[in-house]
Short mmCIF file of C-alpha atoms and ligand atoms in Angstrom, two decimals:
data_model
loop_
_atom_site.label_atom_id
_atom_site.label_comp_id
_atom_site.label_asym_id
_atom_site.label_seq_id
_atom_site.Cartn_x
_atom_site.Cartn_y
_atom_site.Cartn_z
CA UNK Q 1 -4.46 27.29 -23.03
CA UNK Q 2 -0.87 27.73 -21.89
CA UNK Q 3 1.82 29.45 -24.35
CA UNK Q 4 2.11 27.34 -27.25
CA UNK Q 5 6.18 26.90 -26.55
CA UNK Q 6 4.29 24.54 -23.73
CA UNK Q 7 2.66 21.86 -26.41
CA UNK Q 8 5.48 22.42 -28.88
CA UNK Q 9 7.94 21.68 -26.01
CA UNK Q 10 5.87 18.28 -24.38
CA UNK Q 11 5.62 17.22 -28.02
CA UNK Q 12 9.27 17.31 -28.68
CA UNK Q 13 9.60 15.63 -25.28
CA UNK Q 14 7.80 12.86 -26.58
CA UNK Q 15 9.40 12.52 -29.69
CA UNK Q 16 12.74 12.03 -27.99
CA UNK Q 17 11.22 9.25 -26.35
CA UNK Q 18 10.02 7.25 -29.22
CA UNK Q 19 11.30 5.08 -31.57
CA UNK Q 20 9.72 5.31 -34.98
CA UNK Q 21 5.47 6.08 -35.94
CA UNK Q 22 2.84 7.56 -35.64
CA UNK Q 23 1.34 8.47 -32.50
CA UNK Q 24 -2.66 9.40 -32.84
CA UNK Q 25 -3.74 11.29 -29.66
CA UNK Q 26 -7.99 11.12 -30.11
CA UNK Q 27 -9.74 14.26 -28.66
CA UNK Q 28 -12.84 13.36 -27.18
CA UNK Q 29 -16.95 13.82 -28.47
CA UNK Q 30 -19.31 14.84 -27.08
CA UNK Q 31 -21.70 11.82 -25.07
CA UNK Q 32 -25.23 12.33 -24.93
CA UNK Q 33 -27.10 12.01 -21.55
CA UNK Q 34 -30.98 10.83 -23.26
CA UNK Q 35 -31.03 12.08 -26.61
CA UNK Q 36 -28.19 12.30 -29.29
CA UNK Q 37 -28.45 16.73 -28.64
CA UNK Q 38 -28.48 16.52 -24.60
CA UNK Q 39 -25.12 16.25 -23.86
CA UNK Q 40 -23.23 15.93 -20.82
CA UNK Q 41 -20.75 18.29 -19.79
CA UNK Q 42 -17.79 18.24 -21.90
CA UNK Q 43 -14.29 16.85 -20.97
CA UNK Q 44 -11.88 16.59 -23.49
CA UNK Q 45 -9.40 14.08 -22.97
CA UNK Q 46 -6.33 14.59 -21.01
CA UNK Q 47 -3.27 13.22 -22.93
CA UNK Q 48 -4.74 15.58 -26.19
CA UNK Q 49 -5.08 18.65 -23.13
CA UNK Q 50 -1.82 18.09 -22.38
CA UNK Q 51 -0.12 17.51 -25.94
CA UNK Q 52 -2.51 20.10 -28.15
CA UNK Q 53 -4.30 22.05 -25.32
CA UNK Q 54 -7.42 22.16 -27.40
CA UNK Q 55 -10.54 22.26 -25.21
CA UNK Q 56 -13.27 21.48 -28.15
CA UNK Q 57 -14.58 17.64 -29.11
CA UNK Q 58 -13.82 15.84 -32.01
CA UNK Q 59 -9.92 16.87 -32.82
CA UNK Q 60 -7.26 14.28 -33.62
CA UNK Q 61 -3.82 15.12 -32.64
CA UNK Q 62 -1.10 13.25 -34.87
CA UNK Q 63 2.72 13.31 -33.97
CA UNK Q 64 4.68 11.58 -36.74
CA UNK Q 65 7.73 10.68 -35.43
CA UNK Q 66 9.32 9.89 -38.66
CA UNK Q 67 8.82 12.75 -40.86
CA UNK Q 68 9.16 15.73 -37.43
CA UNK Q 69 5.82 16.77 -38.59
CA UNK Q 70 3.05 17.59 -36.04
CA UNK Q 71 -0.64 18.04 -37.09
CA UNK Q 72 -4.31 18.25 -36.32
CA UNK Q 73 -7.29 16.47 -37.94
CA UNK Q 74 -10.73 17.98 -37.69
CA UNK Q 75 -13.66 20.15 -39.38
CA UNK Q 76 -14.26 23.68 -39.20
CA UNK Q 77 -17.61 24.80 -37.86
CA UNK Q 78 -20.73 24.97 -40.76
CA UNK Q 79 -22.92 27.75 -40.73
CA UNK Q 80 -25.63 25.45 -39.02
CA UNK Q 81 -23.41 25.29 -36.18
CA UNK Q 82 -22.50 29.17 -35.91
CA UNK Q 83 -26.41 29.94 -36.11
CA UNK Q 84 -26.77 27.73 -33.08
CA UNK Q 85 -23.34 28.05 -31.36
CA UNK Q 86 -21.79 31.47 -32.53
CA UNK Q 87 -18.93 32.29 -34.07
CA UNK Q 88 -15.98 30.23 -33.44
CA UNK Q 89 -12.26 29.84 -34.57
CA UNK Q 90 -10.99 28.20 -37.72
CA UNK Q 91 -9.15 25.05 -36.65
CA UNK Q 92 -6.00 26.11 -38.27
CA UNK Q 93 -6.48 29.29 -35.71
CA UNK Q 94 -6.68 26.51 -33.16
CA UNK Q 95 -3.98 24.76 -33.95
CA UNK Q 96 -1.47 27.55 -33.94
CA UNK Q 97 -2.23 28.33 -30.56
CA UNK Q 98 -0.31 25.31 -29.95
CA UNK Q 99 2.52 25.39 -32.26
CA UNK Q 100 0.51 23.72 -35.01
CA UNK Q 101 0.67 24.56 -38.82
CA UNK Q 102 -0.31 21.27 -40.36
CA UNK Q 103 -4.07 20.83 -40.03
CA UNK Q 104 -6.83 18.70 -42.32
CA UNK Q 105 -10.48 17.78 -42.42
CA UNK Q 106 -10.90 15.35 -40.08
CA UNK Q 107 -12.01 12.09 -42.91
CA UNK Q 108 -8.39 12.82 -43.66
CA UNK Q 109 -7.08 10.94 -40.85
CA UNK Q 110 -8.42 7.63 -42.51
CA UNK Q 111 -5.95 8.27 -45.48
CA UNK Q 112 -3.41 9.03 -43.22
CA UNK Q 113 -3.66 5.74 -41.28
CA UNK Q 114 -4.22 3.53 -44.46
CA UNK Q 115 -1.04 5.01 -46.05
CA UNK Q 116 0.94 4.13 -42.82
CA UNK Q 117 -0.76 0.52 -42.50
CA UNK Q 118 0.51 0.03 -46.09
CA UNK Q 119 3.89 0.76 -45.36
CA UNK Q 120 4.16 -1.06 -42.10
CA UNK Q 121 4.39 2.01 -40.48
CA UNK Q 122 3.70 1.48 -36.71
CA UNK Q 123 0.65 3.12 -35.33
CA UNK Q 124 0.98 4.08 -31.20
CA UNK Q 125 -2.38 5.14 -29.45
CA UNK Q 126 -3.23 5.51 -25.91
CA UNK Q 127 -5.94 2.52 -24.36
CA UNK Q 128 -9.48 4.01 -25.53
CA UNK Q 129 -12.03 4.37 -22.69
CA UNK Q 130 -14.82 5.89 -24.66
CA UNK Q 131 -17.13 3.81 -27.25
CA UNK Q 132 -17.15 6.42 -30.01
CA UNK Q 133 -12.62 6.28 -30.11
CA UNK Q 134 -12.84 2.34 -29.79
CA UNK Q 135 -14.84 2.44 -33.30
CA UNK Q 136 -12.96 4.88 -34.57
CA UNK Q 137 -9.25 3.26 -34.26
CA UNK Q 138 -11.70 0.19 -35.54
CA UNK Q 139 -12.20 2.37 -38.73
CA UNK Q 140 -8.61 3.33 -38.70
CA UNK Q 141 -6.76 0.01 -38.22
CA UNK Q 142 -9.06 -2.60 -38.29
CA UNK Q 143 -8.97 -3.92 -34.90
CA UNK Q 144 -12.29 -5.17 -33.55
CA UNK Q 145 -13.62 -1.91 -31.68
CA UNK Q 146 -13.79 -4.38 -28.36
CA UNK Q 147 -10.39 -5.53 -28.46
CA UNK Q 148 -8.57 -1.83 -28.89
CA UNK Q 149 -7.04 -1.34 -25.78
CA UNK Q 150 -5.44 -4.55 -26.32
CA UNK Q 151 -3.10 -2.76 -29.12
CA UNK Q 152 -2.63 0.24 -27.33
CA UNK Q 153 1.03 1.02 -27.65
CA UNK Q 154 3.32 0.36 -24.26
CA UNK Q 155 6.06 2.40 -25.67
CA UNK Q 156 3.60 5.39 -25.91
CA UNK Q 157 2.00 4.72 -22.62
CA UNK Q 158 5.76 4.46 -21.01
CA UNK Q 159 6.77 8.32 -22.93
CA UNK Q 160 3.68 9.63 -21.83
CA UNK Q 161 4.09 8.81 -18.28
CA UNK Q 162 7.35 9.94 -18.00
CA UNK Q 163 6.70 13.15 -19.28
CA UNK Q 164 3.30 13.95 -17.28
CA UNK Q 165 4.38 12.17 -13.88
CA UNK Q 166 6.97 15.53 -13.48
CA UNK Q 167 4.84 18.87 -13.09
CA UNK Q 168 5.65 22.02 -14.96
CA UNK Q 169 5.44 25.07 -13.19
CA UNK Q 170 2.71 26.38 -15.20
CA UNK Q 171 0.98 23.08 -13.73
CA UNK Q 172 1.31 23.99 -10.15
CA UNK Q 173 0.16 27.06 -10.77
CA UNK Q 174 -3.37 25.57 -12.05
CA UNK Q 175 -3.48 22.94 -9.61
CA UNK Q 176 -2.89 25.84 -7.27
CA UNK Q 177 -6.19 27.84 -8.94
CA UNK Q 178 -8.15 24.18 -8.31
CA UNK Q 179 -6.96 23.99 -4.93
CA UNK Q 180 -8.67 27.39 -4.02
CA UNK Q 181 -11.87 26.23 -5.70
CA UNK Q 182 -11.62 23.04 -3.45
CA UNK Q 183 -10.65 25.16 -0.22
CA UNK Q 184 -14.44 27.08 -0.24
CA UNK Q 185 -16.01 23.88 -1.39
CA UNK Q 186 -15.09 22.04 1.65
CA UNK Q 187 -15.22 25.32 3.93
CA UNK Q 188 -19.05 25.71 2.60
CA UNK Q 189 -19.66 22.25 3.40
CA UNK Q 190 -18.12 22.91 6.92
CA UNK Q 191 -20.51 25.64 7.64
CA UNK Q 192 -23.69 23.96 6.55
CA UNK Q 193 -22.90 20.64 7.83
CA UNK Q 194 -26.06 20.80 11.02
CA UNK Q 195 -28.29 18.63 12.22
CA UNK Q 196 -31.43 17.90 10.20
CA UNK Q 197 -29.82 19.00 7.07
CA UNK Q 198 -29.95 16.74 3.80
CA UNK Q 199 -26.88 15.93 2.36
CA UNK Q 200 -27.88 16.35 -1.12
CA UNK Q 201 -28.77 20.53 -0.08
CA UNK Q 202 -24.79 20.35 0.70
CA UNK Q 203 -23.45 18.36 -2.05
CA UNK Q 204 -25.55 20.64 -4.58
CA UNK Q 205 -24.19 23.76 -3.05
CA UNK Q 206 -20.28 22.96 -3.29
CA UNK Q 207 -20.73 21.15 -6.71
CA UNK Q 208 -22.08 25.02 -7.95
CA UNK Q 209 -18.93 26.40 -5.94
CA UNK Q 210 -16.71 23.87 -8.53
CA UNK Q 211 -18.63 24.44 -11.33
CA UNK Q 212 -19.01 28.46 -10.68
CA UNK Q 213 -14.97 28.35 -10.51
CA UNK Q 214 -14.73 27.57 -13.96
CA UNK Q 215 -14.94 23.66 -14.86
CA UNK Q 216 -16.26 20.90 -12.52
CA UNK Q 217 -16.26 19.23 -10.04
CA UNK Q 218 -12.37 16.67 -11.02
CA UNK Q 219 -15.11 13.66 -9.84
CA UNK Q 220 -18.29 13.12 -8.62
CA UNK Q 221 -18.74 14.09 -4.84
CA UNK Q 222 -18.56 11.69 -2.12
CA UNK Q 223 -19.97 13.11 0.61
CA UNK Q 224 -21.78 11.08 3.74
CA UNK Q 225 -23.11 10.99 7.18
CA UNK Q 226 -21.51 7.04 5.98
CA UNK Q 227 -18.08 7.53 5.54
CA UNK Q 228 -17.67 4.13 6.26
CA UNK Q 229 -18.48 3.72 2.65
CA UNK Q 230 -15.16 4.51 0.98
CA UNK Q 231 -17.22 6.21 -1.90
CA UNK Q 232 -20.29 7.19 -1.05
CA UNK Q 233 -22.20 8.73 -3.73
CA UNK Q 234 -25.39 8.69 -2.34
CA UNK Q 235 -26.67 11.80 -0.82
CA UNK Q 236 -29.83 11.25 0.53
CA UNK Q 237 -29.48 11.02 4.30
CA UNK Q 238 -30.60 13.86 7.10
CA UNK Q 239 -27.37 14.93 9.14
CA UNK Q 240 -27.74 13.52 12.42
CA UNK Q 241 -26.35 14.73 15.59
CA UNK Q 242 -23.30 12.36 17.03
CA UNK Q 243 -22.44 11.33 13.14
CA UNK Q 244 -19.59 12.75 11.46
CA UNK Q 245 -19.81 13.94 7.36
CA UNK Q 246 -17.16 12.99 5.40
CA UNK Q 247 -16.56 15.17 2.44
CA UNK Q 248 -13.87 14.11 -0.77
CA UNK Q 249 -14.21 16.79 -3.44
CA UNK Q 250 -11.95 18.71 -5.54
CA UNK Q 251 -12.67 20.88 -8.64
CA UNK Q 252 -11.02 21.15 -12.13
CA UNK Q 253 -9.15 24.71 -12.25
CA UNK Q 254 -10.23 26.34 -16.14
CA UNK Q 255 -6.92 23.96 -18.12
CA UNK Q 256 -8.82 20.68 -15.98
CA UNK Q 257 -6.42 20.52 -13.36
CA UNK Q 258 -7.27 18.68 -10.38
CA UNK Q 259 -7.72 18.96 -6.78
CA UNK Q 260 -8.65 16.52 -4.17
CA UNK Q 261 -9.42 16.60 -0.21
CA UNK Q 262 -11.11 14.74 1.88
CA UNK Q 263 -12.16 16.27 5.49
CA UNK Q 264 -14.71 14.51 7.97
CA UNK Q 265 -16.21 16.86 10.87
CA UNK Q 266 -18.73 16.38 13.38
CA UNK Q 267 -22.67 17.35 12.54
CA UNK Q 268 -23.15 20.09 14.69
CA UNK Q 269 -19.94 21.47 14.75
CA UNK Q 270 -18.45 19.89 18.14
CA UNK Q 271 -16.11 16.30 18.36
CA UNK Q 272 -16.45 14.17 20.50
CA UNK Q 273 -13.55 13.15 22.76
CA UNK Q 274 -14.17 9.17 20.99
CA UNK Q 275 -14.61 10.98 17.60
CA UNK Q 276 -11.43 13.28 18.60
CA UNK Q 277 -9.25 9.94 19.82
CA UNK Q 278 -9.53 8.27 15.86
CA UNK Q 279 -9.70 11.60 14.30
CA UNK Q 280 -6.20 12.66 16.03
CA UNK Q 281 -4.61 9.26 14.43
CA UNK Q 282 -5.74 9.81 10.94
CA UNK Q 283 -4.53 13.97 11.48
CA UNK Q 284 -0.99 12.12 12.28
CA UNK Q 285 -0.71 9.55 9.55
CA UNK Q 286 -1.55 12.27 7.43
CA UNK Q 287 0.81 15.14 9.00
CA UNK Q 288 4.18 12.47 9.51
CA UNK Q 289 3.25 10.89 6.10
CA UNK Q 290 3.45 14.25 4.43
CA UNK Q 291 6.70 14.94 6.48
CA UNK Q 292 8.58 11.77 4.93
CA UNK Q 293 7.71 12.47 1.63
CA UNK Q 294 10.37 13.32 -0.70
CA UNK Q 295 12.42 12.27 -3.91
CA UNK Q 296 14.06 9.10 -3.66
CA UNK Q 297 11.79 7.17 -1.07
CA UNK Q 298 9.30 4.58 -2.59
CA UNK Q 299 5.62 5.32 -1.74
CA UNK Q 300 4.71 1.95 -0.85
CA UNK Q 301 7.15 2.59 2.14
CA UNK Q 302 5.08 5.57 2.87
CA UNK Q 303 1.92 4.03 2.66
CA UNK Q 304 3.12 0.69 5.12
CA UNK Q 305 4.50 3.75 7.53
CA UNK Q 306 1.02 5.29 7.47
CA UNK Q 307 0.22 1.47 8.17
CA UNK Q 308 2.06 0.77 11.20
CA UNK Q 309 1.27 4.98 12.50
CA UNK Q 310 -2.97 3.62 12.50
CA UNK Q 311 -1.76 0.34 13.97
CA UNK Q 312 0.01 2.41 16.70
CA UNK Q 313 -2.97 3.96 17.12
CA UNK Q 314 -5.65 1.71 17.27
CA UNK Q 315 -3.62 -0.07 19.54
CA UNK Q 316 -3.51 3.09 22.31
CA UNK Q 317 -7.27 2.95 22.17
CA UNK Q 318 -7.55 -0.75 22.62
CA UNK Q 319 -8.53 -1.78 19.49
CA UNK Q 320 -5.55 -3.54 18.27
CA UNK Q 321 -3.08 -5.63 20.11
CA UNK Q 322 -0.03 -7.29 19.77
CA UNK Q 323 3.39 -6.67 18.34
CA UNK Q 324 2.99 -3.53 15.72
CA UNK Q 325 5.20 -4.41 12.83
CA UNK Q 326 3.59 -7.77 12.70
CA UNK Q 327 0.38 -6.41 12.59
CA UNK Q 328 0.96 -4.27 9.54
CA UNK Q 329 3.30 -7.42 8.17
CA UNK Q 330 -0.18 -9.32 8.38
CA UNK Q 331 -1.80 -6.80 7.01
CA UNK Q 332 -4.39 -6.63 9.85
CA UNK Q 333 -4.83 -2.59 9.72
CA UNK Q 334 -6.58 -3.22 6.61
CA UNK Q 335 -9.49 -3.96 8.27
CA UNK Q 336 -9.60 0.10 9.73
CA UNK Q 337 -7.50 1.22 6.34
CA UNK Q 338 -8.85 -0.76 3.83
CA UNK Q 339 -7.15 1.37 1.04
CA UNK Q 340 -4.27 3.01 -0.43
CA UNK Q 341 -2.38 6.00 1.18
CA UNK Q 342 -2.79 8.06 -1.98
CA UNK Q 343 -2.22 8.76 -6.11
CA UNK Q 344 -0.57 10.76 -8.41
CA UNK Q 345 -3.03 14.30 -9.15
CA UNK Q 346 -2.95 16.31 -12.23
CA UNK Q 347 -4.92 16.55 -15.04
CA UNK Q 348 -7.07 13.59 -14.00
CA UNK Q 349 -7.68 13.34 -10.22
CA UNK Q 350 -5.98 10.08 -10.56
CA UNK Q 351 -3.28 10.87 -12.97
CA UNK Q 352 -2.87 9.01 -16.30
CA UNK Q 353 -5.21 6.07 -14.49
CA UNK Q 354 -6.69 5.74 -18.20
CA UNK Q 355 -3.06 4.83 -19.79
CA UNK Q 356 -3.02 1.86 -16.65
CA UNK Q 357 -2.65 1.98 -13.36
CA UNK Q 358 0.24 -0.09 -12.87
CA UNK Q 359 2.31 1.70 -15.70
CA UNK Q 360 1.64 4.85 -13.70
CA UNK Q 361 2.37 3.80 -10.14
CA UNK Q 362 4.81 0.78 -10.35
CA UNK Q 363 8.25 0.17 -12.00
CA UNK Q 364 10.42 -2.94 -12.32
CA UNK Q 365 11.73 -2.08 -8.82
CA UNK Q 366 8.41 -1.55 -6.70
CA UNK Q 367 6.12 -3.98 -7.65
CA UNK Q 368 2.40 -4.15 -6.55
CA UNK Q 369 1.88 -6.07 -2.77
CA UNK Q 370 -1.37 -8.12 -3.69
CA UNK Q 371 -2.23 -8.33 0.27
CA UNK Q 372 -5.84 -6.73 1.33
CA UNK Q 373 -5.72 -3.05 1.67
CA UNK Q 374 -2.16 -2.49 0.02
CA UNK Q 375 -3.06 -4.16 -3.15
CA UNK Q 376 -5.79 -0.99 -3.58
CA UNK Q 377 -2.47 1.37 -3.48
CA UNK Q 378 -2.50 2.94 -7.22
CA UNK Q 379 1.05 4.48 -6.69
CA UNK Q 380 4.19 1.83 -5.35
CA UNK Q 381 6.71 3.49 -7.01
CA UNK Q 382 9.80 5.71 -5.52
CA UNK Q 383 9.23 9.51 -5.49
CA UNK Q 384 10.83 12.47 -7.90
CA UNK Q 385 10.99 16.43 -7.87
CA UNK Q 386 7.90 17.55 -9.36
CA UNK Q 387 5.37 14.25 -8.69
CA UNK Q 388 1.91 16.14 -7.31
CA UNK Q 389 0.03 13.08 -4.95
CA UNK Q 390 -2.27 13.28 -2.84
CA UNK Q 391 -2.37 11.18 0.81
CA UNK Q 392 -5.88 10.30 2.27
CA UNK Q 393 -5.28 8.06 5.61
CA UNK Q 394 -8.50 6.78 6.90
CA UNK Q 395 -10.13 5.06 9.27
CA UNK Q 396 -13.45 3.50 9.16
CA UNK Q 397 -15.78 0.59 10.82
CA UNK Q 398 -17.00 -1.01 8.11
CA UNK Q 399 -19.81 -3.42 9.78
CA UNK Q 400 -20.04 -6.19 7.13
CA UNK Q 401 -16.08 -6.39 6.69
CA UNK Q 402 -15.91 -6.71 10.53
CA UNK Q 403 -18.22 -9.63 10.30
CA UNK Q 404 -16.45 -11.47 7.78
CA UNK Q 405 -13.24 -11.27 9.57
CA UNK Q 406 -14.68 -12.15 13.24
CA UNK Q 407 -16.75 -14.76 12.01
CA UNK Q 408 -13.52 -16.24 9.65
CA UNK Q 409 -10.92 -15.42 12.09
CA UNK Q 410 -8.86 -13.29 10.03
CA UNK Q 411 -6.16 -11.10 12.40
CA UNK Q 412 -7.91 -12.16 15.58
CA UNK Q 413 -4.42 -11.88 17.17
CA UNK Q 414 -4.35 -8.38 16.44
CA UNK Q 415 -7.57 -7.21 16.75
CA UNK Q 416 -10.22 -6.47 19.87
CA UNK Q 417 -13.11 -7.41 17.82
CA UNK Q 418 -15.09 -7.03 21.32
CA UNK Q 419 -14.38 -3.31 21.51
CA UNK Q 420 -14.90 -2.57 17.94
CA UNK Q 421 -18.18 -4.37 18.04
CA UNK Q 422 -19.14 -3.11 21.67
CA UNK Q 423 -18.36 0.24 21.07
CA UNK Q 424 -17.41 1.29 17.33
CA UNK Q 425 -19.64 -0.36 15.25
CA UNK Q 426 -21.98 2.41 14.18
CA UNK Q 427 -18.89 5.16 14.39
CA UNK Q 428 -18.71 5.68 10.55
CA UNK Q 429 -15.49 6.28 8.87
CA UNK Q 430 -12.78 9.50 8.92
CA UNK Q 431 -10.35 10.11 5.82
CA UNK Q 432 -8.12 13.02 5.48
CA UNK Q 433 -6.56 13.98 2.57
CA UNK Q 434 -3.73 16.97 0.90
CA UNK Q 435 -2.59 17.56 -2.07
CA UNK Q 436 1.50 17.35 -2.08
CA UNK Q 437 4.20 18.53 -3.81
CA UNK Q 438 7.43 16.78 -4.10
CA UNK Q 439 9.71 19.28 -4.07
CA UNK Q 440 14.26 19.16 -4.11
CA UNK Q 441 14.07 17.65 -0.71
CA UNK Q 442 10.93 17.13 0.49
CA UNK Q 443 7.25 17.99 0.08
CA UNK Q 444 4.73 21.02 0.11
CA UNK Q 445 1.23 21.24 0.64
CA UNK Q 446 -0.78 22.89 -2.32
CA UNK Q 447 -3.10 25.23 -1.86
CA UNK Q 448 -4.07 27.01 1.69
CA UNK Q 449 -4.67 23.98 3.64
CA UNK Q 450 -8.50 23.96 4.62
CA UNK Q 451 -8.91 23.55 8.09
CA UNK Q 452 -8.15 20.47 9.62
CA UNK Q 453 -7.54 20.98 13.37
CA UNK Q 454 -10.00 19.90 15.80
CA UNK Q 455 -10.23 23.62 16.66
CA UNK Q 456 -9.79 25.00 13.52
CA UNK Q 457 -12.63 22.71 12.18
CA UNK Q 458 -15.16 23.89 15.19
CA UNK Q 459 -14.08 27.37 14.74
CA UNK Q 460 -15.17 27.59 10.75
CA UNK Q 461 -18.40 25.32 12.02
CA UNK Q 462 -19.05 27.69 14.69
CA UNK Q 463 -19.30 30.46 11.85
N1 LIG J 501 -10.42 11.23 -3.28
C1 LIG J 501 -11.11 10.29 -4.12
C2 LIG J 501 -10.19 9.31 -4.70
O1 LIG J 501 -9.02 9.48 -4.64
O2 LIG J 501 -10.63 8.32 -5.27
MN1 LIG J 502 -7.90 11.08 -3.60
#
């Protein structure tokens, strides 16, 4: 856990922010993989992380706004559980180690929330994602467990954002310690990336590197011979010579911070001058995306420049045509860059997604561009000090999308669907991707940045 000045301070923060109520922040349980004992790793959720900094299931966070009184709701250990599980702390030990003095059983939370639905006190709670917190704000308020995120409270959402969205430097630092984790994932999947390998043998080995660096992996691996595939979990392919592996992976540091790269290198070690021609464009929407970004400047400009930088491209290899800026007005690069630029990174890998994308990436200013491609961007919205994001440019010849738009037409103008077919079709796909921080008056790369030179990529392979 951090100091507990930290959780006091955040929760003050969000006090200032709200009106009036009671604000429940639900840790999480622990889910059961095949019977109710087997459990899957454990991942408390982030909003309680960041408010109580309590890394054990079934805690309840309260902030009552009303009454300037902050508590926790849950059980102490039984003997049964210190047989199986050893000693651990008392909750109210717990609790002070984030500024906490108020603590109760955890059944006490249902007399809590009874006494303020009497009084027409209002209760705020994040949108639930897990089955066991949908039932339990059922047994708290009486809203149909289905129906929960429904009620979930905008005005809390709206505070919480605008206190996570700006990173402490206590954050950084963590991010920082995930970064590192990520750096000799990626640099281990560089050096056993050879022909005749299985991809699984690789995946295994850098999800141990994550998990070995205290936490796990911050999602599951993608990691493919088919990059093509945007996320491709499946790792069952031999590496074959002439394909390219594309690896996104990032690790939680010990607090579950997040990082997030993406790198895509040739099987065998060596590009190929057509490999090295669309690798180079990605390297530069990434590089002169990460050079514009600073406070002030809305990312959805950022992502359209990254646009019109593949579009230029493309174009200098012959598979676009025509006039650039109507291209990317069209939205015909979406075919190659059928995604976002990037996200906001912290605690999750795609920060605060769970309290609604939109909320988190958009304001009344920059609203969401429904077109193809951009309308996958999860962050719009202009740029402060302290935002952490990632940008991930990619390219990729996605066979059955190249179909559908030959065969209906779409952005014939602008694209050489002879080439791509004649020539591209079976190239895979190439992301790239680097965790950024906006800093005073411009940006920052976090962590060492892993290799990502054509020569600095054959060099580590060459190892
Ligand atoms: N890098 C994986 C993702 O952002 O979804
Ligand atoms: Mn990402």
């Amino acid at each position: 856990m951090f100091n507990k000045d930290v959780y006091v301070r955040r929760r003050d923060q969000l006090r200032k922010k709200m009106g009036s109520g009671l604000v429940l922040i639900l840790g999480n349980n622990e889910s059961s993989v095949n019977y109710p004992d087997n459990g899957y790793h454990f991942r408390q959720d982030s909003d309680f992380l960041y408010f109580f900094g309590i890394d054990i299931p079934e805690f309840i966070g309260v902030i009552d706004i009303d009454n300037n009184v902050d508590s926790i709701y849950a059980n102490d250990v039984d003997i049964a559980s210190i047989i199986w599980m050893g000693p651990q702390p008392k909750v109210s030990e717990l609790a002070a180690k984030c500024g906490v003095a108020d603590t109760h059983p955890f059944n006490k939370i249902f007399d809590l929330t009874k006494d303020a639905i009497s009084k027409g006190r209002k209760i705020h709670f994040t949108p639930p994602y897990r089955g066991e917190n949908k039932m339990l704000l059922q047994q708290m308020t009486g809203i149909d467990a289905h129906r929960t995120r429904e009620y979930a409270s905008l005005e809390l959402i709206h505070a919480i954002i605008g206190i996570r969205e700006i990173k402490e430097a206590c954050e950084i630092v963590e991010i920082e310690k995930a970064c590192a984790i990520g750096y000799n994932m990626h640099v281990t999947a560089m050096r056993m990336c050879k022909e005749g390998v299985v991809e699984q043998e690789i995946a295994g080995a850098i999800e141990g590197i994550a998990l070995s660096g205290g936490n796990m992996p911050s999602f599951p691996i993608i990691l493919s011979q088919n990059g093509e595939t945007l996320h491709n979990h499946y790792h069952g392919n031999t590496l074959q010579k002439g394909k390219m592996m594309l690896t996104d992976c990032g690790a939680e540091s010990p607090l579950h911070y997040a990082s997030d790269n993406t790198r895509t290198i040739p099987v065998g070690g060596v590009f190929s001058q057509k490999q090295k021609d669309i690798y180079n464009i990605v390297l530069k929407a990434l590089d002169d995306t990460i050079a514009i970004t600073k406070p002030g400047v809305t990312y959805q400009s950022i992502h359209l420049e990254a646009a019109r930088i593949i579009t230029e491209g493309l174009k200098d290899v012959g598979l676009m045509k025509g006039d650039t800026m109507e291209a990317v007005k069209a939205g015909a690069h979406a075919m190659f860059f059928p995604h976002g630029l990037g996200h906001m990174m912290g605690i999750d890998v795609h920060d605060m997604e769970g309290l609604g994308q939109t909320y988190v990436g958009y304001d009344e200013k920059t609203r969401p561009i429904d077109q193809f491609g951009t309308a996958y961007l999860r962050l719009g919205k202009e740029l402060k000090e302290g935002f952490v994001i990632t940008n991930e440019p990619g390219i990729y010849f996605i066979p059955a999308l190249i179909d559908k738009w030959q065969s209906e037409g779409i952005n014939k103008e602008f694209i050489n669907f002879d080439l791509v077919n004649k020539e591209y079709r079976d190239f895979g796909g190439i992301r790239l991707e680097d965790d950024i921080l906006v800093t005073k008056d411009g940006s920052k790369i976090l962590g060492d940045r892993i290799p990502i030179y054509t020569d600095e990529v054959e060099k580590i392979m060459s190892e």
